[in-house]
């Protein structure tokens, strides 16, 4: 028995440290996470060097999907304005919505208006679950003789009188320019000269003028105006 | 690490001693669970918040006398067309249009900017009906990147659109 015996080492490791790290990371992600609200419309936004965070309150959101259909929604925090908008449209366009149908628009979070005035009554007649599934025709905006966005913007501007209103356009990469053009025309007709475009952030390209400016001033701001 | 708890040496008869249990717990399942949850949160989390690009629209001026006048030599017009192509010309002659794309447009704009008096320099953007929303936003963003102070988004004229069409046919773009 001249063989040297190696001491048998345990294969168990102390897990405490690893456990600590795991839970530290876990708590970070729990706190940092912000669940995406279930979106009825999936839109891939283009990227820009803008660093301003998109507003969330007092927002009139215009969504343009990949087929160029236009939808309108109002941020959930603004129920009175929503109510005022639908009332005004109801009266001016003689749609004859019932209380229930109006409430459907006001109460449902992320309620998208995605139908022309002629179909608005049957559109709002549905429950939220049904609305999710149904194929939405979109608000007519491309045709210059029948741009219903003009009326919607008018109603929105009236409803938000005395308050700051942010018009936010969220368009899909693949949608064509005429849809955006229709929205811009409708905005101009209502003298709403300011709007914002939702984008996903990218850094300024290295070597460009903006990049140099940011390096010089040490700010990340890309707002020049 | 021994987690099987106590165990040990034989004591003499009659000596009764409570088993010494180890206070160590096997943490492996806990770590497993921890990492499982981490993976879940990593996948569901949305780190980058969407940003917003501000745009200001000009007022439509009916009276030609009130319209802004620009020097022909200081103007470059970028027209957006199919397949992410950009057609551009300097001055007011659309027949001299040249083709470029989004990768090269920066050099063209910067080059024109260098050659022009800064207070006259104007970029005119004309998205055609074939341009996508992405093209439009990207070119507006390009203006910010290149530090162009004056630019305008204008509807394309039929003459210009015709020239684009002809060029596209010549280049075999459907």
XYZ file of C-alpha atoms in Angstrom, chain A residues 10 12-13 15-16 18-19 22-23 25-26 28-30 32-36 46-54 169-178 180-181 184 187-188 191-201 205 208-210 222-224, chain B residues 1-3 24 26-28 30-31 33-35 37-38 40-42 44-60 82 106 113 127-138 141 143-149 151 153-155:
122
model
C -16.471 17.505 -1.237
C -20.564 20.772 -2.698
C -20.101 24.472 -3.051
C -24.377 28.517 -2.469
C -24.926 31.485 -0.192
C -24.624 32.866 -5.490
C -27.995 33.060 -3.858
C -29.383 35.985 -7.735
C -31.786 37.726 -5.446
C -30.527 40.882 -9.544
C -34.031 39.621 -9.074
C -33.447 44.947 -9.440
C -35.445 43.541 -12.306
C -38.639 43.466 -10.301
C -37.055 48.171 -12.935
C -39.674 46.309 -14.860
C -42.654 48.055 -16.278
C -45.168 45.851 -17.874
C -46.242 46.707 -21.337
C -38.813 54.107 -36.334
C -35.765 55.259 -34.430
C -34.469 58.768 -33.905
C -31.774 60.563 -31.959
C -34.371 62.407 -29.927
C -33.916 62.055 -26.181
C -37.193 63.470 -24.929
C -39.331 60.833 -23.291
C -42.743 60.497 -24.862
C -48.223 60.323 -33.713
C -47.129 56.731 -33.509
C -46.632 55.219 -36.904
C -45.442 51.905 -38.169
C -42.222 51.707 -40.133
C -43.929 50.090 -43.069
C -46.833 52.511 -43.411
C -46.796 54.856 -46.346
C -46.395 58.608 -46.258
C -49.932 59.596 -47.375
C -49.052 60.800 -42.179
C -49.738 63.507 -44.715
C -50.688 66.617 -40.914
C -53.704 69.183 -37.860
C -53.017 72.232 -39.992
C -54.258 75.304 -36.390
C -52.525 72.681 -34.305
C -48.967 73.380 -35.347
C -47.130 71.196 -32.917
C -47.004 67.462 -32.669
C -44.674 64.730 -31.614
C -43.603 61.517 -33.222
C -42.983 58.428 -31.132
C -39.630 56.862 -31.863
C -37.273 54.436 -30.242
C -34.038 56.075 -29.158
C -23.946 58.743 -35.112
C -21.919 63.846 -37.111
C -22.621 67.447 -36.245
C -25.075 66.536 -33.505
C -30.954 66.731 -29.256
C -33.455 69.524 -29.070
C -32.268 72.471 -31.007
C -20.249 20.855 3.106
C -22.162 18.306 4.978
C -25.850 18.820 4.972
C -26.713 24.852 7.001
C -29.028 23.471 0.923
C -29.472 26.647 -1.088
C -29.450 25.065 -4.538
C -33.412 28.630 -3.893
C -30.772 29.726 -6.355
C -35.773 29.635 -8.278
C -33.986 32.971 -8.102
C -32.493 32.627 -11.535
C -37.449 34.547 -11.826
C -34.576 36.697 -13.073
C -38.608 35.898 -16.462
C -38.151 39.519 -15.514
C -35.355 40.057 -17.996
C -40.623 40.851 -19.779
C -38.892 44.088 -18.908
C -38.876 47.001 -21.309
C -35.823 49.054 -20.641
C -35.894 51.712 -23.281
C -38.818 54.045 -23.037
C -40.112 55.409 -26.294
C -38.963 58.913 -27.054
C -40.769 61.624 -28.899
C -39.521 63.803 -31.686
C -41.035 67.248 -31.765
C -42.195 68.703 -35.015
C -43.474 72.135 -35.757
C -45.624 72.712 -38.783
C -45.473 75.934 -40.739
C -48.585 77.980 -41.355
C -49.971 77.826 -44.841
C -39.627 53.707 -53.389
C -25.557 62.646 -44.792
C -23.991 72.861 -46.125
C -41.774 62.620 -49.470
C -43.573 61.053 -52.418
C -46.585 58.784 -52.023
C -44.247 55.808 -52.282
C -42.134 56.841 -49.321
C -42.727 55.016 -46.080
C -43.383 56.577 -42.717
C -39.989 55.324 -41.610
C -38.264 57.175 -44.452
C -40.047 60.363 -43.498
C -39.121 60.175 -39.841
C -35.551 59.185 -40.668
C -34.048 62.942 -37.884
C -31.847 67.084 -40.304
C -31.354 67.087 -36.542
C -28.215 64.977 -36.845
C -26.685 67.219 -39.496
C -27.583 70.375 -37.626
C -29.715 71.783 -40.431
C -31.459 74.779 -38.964
C -35.784 72.699 -43.463
C -41.469 69.410 -45.607
C -43.389 70.124 -48.770
C -45.676 68.076 -50.989
